[in-house]
mmCIF file of N, CA and C in Angstrom:
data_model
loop_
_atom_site.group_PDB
_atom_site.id
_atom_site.type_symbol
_atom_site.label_atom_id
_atom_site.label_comp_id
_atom_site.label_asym_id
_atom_site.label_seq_id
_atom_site.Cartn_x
_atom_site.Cartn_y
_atom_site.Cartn_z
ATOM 1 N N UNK C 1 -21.082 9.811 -11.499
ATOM 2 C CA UNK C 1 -19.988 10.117 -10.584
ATOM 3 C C UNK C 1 -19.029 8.932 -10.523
ATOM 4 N N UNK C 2 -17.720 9.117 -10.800
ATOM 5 C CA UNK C 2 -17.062 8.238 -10.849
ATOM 6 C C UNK C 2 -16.394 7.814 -8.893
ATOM 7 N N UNK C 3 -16.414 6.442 -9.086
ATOM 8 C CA UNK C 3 -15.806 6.097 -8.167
ATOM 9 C C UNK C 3 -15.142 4.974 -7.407
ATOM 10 N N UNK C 4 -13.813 4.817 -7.143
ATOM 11 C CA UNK C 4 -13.306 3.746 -6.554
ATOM 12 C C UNK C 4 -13.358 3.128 -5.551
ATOM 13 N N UNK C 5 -13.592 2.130 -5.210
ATOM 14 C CA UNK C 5 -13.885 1.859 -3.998
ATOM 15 C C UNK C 5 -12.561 0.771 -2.925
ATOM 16 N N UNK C 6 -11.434 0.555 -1.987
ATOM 17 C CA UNK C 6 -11.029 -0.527 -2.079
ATOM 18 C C UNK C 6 -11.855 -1.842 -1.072
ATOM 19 N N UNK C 7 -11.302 -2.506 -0.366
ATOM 20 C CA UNK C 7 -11.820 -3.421 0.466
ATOM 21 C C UNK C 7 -10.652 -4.532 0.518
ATOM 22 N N UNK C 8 -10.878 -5.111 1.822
ATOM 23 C CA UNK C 8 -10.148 -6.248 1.596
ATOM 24 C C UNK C 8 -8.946 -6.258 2.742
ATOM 25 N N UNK C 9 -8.752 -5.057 2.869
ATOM 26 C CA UNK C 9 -7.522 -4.642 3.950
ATOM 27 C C UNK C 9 -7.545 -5.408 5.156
ATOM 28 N N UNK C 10 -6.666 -5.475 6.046
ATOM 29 C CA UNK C 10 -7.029 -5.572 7.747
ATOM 30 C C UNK C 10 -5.370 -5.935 8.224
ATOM 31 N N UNK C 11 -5.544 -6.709 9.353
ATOM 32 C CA UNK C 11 -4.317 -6.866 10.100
ATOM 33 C C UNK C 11 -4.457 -8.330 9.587
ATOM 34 N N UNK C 12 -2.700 -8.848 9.656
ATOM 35 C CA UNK C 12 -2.011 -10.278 9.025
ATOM 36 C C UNK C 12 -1.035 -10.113 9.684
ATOM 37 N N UNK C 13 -0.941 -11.797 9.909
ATOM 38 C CA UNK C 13 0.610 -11.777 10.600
ATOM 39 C C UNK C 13 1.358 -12.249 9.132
ATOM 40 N N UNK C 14 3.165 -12.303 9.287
ATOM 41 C CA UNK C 14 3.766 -12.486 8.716
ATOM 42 C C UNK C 14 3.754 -13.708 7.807
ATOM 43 N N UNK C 15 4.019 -13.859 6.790
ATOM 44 C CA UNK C 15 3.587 -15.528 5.514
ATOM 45 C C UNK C 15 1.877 -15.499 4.816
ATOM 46 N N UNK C 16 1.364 -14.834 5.954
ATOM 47 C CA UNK C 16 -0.152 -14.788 5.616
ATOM 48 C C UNK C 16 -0.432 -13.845 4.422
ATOM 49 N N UNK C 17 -2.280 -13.991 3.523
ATOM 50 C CA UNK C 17 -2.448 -14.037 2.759
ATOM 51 C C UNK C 17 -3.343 -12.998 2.348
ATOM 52 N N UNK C 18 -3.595 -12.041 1.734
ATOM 53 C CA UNK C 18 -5.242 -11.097 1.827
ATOM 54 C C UNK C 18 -5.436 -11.181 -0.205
ATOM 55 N N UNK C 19 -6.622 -10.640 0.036
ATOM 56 C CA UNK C 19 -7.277 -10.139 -1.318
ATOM 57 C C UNK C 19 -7.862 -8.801 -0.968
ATOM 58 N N UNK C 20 -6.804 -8.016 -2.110
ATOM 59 C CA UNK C 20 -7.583 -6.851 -2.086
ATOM 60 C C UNK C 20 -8.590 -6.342 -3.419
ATOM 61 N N UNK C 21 -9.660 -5.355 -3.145
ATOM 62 C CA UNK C 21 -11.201 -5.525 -3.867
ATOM 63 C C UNK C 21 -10.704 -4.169 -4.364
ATOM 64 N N UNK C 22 -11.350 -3.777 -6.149
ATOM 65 C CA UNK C 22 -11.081 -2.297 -6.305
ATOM 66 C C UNK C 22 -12.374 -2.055 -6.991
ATOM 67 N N UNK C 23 -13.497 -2.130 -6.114
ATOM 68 C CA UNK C 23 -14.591 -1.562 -6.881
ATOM 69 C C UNK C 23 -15.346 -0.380 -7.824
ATOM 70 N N UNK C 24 -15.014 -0.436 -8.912
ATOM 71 C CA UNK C 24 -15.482 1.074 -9.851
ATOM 72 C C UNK C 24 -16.336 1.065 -10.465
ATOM 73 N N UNK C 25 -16.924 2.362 -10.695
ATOM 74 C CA UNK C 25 -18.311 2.763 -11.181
ATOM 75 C C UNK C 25 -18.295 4.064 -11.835
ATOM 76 N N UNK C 26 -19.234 4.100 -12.448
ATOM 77 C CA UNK C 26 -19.336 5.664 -13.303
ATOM 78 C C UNK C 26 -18.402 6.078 -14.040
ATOM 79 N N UNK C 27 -17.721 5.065 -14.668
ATOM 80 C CA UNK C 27 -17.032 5.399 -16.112
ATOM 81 C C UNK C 27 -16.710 4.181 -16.947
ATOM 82 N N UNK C 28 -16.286 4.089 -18.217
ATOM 83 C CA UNK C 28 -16.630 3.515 -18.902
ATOM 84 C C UNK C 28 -15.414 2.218 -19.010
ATOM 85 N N UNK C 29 -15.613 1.508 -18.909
ATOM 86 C CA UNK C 29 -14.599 0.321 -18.109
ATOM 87 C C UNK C 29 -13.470 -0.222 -19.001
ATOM 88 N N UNK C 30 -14.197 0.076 -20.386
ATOM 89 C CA UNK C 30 -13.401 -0.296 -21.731
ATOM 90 C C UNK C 30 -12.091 0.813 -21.844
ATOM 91 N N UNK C 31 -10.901 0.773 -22.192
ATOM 92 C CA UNK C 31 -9.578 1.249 -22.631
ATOM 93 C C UNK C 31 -9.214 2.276 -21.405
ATOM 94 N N UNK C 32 -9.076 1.385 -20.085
ATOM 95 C CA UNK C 32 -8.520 1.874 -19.066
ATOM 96 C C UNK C 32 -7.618 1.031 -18.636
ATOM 97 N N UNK C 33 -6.857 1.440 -17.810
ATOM 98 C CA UNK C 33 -5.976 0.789 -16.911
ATOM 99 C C UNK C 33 -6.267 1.052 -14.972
ATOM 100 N N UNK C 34 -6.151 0.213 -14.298
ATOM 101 C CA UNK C 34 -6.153 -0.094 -12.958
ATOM 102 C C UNK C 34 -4.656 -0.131 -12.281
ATOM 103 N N UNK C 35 -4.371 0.508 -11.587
ATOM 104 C CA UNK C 35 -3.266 -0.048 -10.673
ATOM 105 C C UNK C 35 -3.310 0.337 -9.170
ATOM 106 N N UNK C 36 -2.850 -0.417 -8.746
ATOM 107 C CA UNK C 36 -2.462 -0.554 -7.245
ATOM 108 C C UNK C 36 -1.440 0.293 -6.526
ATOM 109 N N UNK C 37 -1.047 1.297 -5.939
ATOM 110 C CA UNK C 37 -0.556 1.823 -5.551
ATOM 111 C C UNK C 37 -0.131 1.879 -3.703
ATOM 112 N N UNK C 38 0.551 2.037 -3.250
ATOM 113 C CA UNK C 38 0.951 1.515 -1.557
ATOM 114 C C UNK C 38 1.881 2.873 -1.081
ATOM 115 N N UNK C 39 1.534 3.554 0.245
ATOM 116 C CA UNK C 39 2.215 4.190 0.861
ATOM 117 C C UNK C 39 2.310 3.747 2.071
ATOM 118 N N UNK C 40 3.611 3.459 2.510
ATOM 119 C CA UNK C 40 3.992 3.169 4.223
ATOM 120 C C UNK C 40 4.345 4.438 4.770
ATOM 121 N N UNK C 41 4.323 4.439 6.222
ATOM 122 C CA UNK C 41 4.489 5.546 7.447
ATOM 123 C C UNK C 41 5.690 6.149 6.759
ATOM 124 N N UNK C 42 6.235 7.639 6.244
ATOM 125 C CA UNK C 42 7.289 7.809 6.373
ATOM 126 C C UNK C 42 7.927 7.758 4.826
ATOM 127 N N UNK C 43 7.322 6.988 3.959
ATOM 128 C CA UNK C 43 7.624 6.778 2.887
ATOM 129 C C UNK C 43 6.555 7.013 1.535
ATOM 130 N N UNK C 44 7.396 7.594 0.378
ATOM 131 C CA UNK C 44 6.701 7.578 -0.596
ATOM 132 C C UNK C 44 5.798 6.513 -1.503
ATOM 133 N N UNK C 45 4.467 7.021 -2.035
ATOM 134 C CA UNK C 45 3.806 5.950 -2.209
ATOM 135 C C UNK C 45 4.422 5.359 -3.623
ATOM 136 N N UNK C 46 4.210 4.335 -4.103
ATOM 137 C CA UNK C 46 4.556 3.393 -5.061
ATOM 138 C C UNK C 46 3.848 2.769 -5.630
ATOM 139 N N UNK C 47 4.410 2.608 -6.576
ATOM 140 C CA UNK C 47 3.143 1.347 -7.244
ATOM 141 C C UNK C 47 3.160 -0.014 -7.410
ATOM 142 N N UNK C 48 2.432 -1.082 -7.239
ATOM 143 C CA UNK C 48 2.266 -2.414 -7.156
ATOM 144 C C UNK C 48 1.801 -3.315 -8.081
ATOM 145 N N UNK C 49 1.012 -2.693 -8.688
ATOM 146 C CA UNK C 49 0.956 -3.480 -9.775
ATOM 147 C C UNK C 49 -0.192 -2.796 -11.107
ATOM 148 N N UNK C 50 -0.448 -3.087 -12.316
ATOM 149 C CA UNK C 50 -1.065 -2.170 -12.739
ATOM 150 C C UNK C 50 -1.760 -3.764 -13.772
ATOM 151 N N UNK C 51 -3.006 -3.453 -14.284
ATOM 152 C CA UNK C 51 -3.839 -4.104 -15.139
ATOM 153 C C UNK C 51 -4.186 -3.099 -16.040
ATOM 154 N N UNK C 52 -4.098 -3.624 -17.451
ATOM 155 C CA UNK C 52 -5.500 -2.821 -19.075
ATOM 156 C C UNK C 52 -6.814 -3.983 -18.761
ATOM 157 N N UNK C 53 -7.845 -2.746 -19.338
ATOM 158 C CA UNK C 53 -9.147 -3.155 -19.141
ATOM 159 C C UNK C 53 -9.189 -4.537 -19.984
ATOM 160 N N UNK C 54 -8.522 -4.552 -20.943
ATOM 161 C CA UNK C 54 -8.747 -5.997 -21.392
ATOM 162 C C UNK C 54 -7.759 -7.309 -20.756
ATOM 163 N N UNK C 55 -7.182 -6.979 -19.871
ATOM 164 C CA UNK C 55 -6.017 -7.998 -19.314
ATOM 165 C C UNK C 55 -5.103 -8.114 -19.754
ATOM 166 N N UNK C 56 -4.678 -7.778 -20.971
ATOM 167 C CA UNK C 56 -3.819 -8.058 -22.107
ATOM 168 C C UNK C 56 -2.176 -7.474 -21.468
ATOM 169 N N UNK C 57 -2.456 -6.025 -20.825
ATOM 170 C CA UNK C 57 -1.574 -5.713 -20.183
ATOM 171 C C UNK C 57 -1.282 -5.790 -18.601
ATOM 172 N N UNK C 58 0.079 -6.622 -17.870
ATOM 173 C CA UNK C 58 0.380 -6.704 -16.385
ATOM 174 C C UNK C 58 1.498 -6.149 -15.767
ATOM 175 N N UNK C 59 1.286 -5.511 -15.445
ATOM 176 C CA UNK C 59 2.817 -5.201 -14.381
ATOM 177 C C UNK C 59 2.767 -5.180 -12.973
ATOM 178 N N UNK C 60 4.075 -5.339 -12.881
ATOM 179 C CA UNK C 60 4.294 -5.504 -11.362
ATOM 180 C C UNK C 60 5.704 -4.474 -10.991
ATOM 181 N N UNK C 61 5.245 -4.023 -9.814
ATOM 182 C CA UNK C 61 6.483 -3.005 -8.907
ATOM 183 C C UNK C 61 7.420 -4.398 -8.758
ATOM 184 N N UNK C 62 8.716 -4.245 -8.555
ATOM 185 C CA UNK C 62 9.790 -5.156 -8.368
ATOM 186 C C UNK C 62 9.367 -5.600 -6.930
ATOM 187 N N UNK C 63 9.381 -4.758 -6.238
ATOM 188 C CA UNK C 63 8.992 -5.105 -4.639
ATOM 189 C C UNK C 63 8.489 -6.677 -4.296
ATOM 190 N N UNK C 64 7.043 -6.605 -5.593
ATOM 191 C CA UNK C 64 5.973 -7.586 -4.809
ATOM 192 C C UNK C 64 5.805 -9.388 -5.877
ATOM 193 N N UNK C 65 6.825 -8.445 -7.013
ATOM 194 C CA UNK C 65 7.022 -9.540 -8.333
ATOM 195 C C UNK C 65 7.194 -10.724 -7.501
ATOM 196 N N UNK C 66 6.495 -12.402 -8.170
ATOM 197 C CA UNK C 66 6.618 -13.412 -7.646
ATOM 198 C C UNK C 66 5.421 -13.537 -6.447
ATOM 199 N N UNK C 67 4.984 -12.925 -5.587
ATOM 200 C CA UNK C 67 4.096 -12.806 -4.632
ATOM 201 C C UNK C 67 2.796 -11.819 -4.917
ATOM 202 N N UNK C 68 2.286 -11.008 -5.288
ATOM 203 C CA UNK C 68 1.125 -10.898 -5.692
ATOM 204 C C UNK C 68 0.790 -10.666 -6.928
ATOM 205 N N UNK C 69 -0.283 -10.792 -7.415
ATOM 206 C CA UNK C 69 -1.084 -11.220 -8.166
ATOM 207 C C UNK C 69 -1.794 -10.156 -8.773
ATOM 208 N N UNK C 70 -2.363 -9.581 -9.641
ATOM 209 C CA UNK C 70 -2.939 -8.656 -10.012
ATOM 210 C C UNK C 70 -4.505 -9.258 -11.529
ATOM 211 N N UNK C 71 -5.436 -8.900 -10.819
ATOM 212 C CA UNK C 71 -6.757 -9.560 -11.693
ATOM 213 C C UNK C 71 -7.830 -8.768 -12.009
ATOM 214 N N UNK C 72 -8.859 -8.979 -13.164
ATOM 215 C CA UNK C 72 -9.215 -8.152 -12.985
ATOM 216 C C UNK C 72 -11.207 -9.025 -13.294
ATOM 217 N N UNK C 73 -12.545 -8.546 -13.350
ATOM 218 C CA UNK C 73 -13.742 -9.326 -13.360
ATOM 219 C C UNK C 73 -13.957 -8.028 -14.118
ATOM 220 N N UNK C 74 -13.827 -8.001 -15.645
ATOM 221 C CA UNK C 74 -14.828 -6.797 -16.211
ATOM 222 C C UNK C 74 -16.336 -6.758 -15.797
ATOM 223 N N UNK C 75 -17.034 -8.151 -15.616
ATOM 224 C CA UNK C 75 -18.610 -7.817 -15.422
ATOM 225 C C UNK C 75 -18.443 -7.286 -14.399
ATOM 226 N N UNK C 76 -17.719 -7.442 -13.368
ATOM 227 C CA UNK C 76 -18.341 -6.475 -12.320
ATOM 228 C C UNK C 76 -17.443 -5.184 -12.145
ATOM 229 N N UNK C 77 -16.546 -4.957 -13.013
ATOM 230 C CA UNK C 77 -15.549 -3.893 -12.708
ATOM 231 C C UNK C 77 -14.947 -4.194 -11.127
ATOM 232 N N UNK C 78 -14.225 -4.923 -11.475
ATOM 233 C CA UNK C 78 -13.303 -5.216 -10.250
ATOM 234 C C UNK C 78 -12.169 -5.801 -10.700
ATOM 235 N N UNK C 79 -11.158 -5.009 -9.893
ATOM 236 C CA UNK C 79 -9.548 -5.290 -9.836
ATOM 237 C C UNK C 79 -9.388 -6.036 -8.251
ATOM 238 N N UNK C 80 -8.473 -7.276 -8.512
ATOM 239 C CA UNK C 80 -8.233 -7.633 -7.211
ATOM 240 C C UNK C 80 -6.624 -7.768 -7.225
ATOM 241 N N UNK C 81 -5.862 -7.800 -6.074
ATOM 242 C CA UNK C 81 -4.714 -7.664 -6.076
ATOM 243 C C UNK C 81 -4.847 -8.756 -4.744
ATOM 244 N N UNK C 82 -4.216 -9.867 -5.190
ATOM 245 C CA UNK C 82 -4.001 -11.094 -4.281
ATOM 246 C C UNK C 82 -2.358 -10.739 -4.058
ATOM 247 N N UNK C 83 -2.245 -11.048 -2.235
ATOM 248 C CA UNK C 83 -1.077 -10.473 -2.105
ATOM 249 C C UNK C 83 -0.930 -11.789 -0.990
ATOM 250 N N UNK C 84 0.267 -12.460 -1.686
ATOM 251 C CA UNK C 84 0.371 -14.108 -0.590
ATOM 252 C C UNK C 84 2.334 -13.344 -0.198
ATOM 253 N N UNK C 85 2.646 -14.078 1.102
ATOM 254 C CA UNK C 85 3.581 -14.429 1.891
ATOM 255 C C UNK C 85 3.900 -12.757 2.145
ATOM 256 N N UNK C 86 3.515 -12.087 2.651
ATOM 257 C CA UNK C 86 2.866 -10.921 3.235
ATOM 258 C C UNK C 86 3.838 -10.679 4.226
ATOM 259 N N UNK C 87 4.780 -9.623 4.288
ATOM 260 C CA UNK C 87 5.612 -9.230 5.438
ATOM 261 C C UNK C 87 5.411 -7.844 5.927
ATOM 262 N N UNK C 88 6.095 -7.437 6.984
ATOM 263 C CA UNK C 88 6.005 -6.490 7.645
ATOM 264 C C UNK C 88 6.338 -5.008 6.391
ATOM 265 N N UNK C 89 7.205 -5.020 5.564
ATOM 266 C CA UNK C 89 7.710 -4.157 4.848
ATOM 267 C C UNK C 89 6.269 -3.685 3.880
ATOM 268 N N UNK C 90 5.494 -4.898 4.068
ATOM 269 C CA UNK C 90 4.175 -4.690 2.876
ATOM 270 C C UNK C 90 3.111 -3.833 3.896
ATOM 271 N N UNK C 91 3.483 -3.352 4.997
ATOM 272 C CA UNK C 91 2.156 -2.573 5.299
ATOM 273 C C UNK C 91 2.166 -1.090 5.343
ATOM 274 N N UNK C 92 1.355 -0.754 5.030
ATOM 275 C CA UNK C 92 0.622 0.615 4.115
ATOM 276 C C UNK C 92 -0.768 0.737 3.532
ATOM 277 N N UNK C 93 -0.850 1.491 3.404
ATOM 278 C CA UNK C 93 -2.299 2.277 2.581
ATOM 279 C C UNK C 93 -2.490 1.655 1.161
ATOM 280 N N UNK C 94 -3.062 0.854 0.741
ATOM 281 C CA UNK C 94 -3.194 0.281 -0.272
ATOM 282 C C UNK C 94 -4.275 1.003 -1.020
ATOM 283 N N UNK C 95 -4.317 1.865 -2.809
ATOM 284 C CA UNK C 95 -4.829 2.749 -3.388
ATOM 285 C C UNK C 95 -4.628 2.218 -4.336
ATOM 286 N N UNK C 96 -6.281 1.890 -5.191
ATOM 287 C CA UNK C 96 -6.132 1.897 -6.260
ATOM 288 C C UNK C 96 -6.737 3.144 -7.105
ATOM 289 N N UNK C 97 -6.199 3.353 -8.689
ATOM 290 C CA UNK C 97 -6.521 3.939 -9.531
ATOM 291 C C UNK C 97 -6.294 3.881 -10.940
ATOM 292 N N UNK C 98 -7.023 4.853 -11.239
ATOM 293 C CA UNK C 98 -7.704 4.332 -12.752
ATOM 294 C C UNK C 98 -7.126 5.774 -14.053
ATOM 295 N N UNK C 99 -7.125 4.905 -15.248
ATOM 296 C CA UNK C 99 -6.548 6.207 -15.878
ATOM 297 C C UNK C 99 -6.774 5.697 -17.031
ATOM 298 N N UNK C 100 -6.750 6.674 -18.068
ATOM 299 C CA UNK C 100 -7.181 5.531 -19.564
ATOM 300 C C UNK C 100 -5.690 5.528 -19.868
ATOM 301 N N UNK C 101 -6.194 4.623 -21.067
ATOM 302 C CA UNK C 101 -5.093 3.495 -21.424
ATOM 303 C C UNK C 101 -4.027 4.263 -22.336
ATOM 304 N N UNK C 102 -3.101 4.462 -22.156
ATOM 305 C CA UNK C 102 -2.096 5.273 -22.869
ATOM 306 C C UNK C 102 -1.158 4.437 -23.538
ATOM 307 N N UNK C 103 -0.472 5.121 -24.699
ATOM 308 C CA UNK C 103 0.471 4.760 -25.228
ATOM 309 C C UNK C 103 1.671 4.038 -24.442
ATOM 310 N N UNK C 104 2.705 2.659 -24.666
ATOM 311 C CA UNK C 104 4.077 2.680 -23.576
ATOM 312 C C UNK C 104 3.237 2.578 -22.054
ATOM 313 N N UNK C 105 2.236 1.977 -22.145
ATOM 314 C CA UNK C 105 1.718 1.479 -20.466
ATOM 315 C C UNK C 105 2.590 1.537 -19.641
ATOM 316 N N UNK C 106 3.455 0.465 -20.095
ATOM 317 C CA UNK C 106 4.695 -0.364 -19.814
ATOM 318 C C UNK C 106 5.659 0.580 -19.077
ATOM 319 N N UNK C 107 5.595 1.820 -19.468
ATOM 320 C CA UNK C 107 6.522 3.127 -19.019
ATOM 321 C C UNK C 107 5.738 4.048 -18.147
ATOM 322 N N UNK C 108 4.530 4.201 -18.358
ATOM 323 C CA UNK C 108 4.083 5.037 -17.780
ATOM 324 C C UNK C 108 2.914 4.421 -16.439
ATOM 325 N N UNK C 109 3.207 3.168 -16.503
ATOM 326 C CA UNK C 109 1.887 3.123 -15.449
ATOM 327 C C UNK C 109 2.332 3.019 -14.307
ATOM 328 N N UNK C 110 3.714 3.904 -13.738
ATOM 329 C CA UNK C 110 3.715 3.925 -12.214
ATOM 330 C C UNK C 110 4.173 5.411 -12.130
ATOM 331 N N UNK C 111 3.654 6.091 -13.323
ATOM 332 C CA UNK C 111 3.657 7.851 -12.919
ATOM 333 C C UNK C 111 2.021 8.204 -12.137
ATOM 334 N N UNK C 112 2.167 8.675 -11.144
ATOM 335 C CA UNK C 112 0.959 8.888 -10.170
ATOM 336 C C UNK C 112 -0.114 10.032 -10.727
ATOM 337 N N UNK C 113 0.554 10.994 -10.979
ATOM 338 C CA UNK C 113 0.198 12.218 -11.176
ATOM 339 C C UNK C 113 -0.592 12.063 -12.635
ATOM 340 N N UNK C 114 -0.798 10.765 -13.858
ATOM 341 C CA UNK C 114 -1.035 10.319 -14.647
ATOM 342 C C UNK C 114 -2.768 9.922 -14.396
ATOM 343 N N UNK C 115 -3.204 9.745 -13.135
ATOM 344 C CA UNK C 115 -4.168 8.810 -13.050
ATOM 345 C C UNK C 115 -5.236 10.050 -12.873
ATOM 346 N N UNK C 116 -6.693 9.635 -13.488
ATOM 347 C CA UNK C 116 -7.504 10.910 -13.345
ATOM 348 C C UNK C 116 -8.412 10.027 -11.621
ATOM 349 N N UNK C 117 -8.745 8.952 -11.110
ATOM 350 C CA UNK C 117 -9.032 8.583 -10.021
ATOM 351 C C UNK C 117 -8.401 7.631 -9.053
ATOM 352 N N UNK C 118 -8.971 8.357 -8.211
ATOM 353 C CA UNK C 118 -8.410 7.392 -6.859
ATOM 354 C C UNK C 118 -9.259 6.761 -5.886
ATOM 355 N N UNK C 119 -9.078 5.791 -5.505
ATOM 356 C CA UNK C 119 -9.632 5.613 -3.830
ATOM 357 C C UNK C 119 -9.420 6.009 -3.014
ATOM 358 N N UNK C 120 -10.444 5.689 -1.511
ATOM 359 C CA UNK C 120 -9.957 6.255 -0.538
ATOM 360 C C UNK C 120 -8.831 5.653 0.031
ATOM 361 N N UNK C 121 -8.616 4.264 -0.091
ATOM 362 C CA UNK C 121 -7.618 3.396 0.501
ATOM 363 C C UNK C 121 -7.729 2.821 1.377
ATOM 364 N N UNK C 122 -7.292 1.806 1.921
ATOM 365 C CA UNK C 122 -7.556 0.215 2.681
ATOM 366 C C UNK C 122 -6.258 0.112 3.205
ATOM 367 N N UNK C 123 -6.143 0.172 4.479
ATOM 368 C CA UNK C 123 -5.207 -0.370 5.571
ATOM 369 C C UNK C 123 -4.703 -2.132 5.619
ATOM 370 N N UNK C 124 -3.611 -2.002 5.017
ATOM 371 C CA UNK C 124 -3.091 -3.637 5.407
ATOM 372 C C UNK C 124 -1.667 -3.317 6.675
ATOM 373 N N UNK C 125 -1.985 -4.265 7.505
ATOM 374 C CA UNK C 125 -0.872 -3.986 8.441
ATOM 375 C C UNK C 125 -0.665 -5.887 8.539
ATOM 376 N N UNK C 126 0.949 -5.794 8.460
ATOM 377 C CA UNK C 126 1.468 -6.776 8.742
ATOM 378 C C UNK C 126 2.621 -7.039 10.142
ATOM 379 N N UNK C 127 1.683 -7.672 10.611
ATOM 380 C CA UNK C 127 2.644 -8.296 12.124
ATOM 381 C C UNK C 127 3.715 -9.194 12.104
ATOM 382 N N UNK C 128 5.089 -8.571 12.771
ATOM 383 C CA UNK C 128 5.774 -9.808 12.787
ATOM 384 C C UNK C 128 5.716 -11.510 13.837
#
C-alpha cells in the first residue's frame, strides 16, 4: 500500500524557520519524482517545489525561490522541504506527492492532476 506521509507543520511567527518531513512507503523509490504542493484559505493549490529520485532534478515555484530548500534521504525515502524567513502569505496546507519520473520534468512537475499520490497534508500557519 502506497503511502505518504507529511510532518513537520505547526504555527511560526514571521522570519521564522520549519522543516517539512514527506515520508513514503510501498513503492519503488527509484525513477520518481516528489513535490511539494501548498493550498491557502480561498486559493488554489500550487506547487513549491519538486525533487527526481536521484536529486539530479530541482525546482522551485517562483513564490518560495531563494528561501526554501527542497531535499531528499533515499535510505529512508524522505523528502524534506526546509522553508526559512517564513511569512504570513506562506500559510496553507502543505502536500506532498509522488509521480514517476516523466519526460520535460522541468514542464510538467507542477501539473497536479499528473501525480498518482498524495498526502494527507500538514498545517503551517504563519503569524504576523
Amino acid at each position: 500500500q502506497v503511502q505518504l506521509v507529511e510532518s513537520g507543520g505547526g504555527l511560526v511567527q514571521t522570519g521564522d524557520s520549519l522543516r517539512l518531513s514527506c515520508a513514503a512507503s510501498g513503492f519503488t523509490w527509484d525513477n520518481y519524482a516528489i513535490a511539494w504542493f501548498r493550498q491557502a484559505p480561498g486559493k488554489e493549490r500550487e506547487g513549491v517545489a519538486c525533487i527526481s529520485s536521484s536529486g539530479g532534478f530541482i525546482y522551485y515555484g517562483d513564490s518560495v525561490k531563494g528561501r526554501f530548500t527542497i531535499s531528499s534521504d533515499n535510505a529512508k525515502n524522505t523528502v524534506y522541504l526546509q522553508a526559512n524567513s517564513l511569512t504570513p502569505e506562506d500559510t496553507a496546507v502543505y502536500y506532498c506527492a509522488a509521480r514517476r519520473l516523466p519526460l520535460l520534468l522541468f514542464k510538467r512537475w507542477v501539473r497536479q492532476h499528473e501525480y498518482d499520490y498524495w498526502g494527507p497534508g500538514t498545517q503551517v500557519t504563519v503569524s504576523s
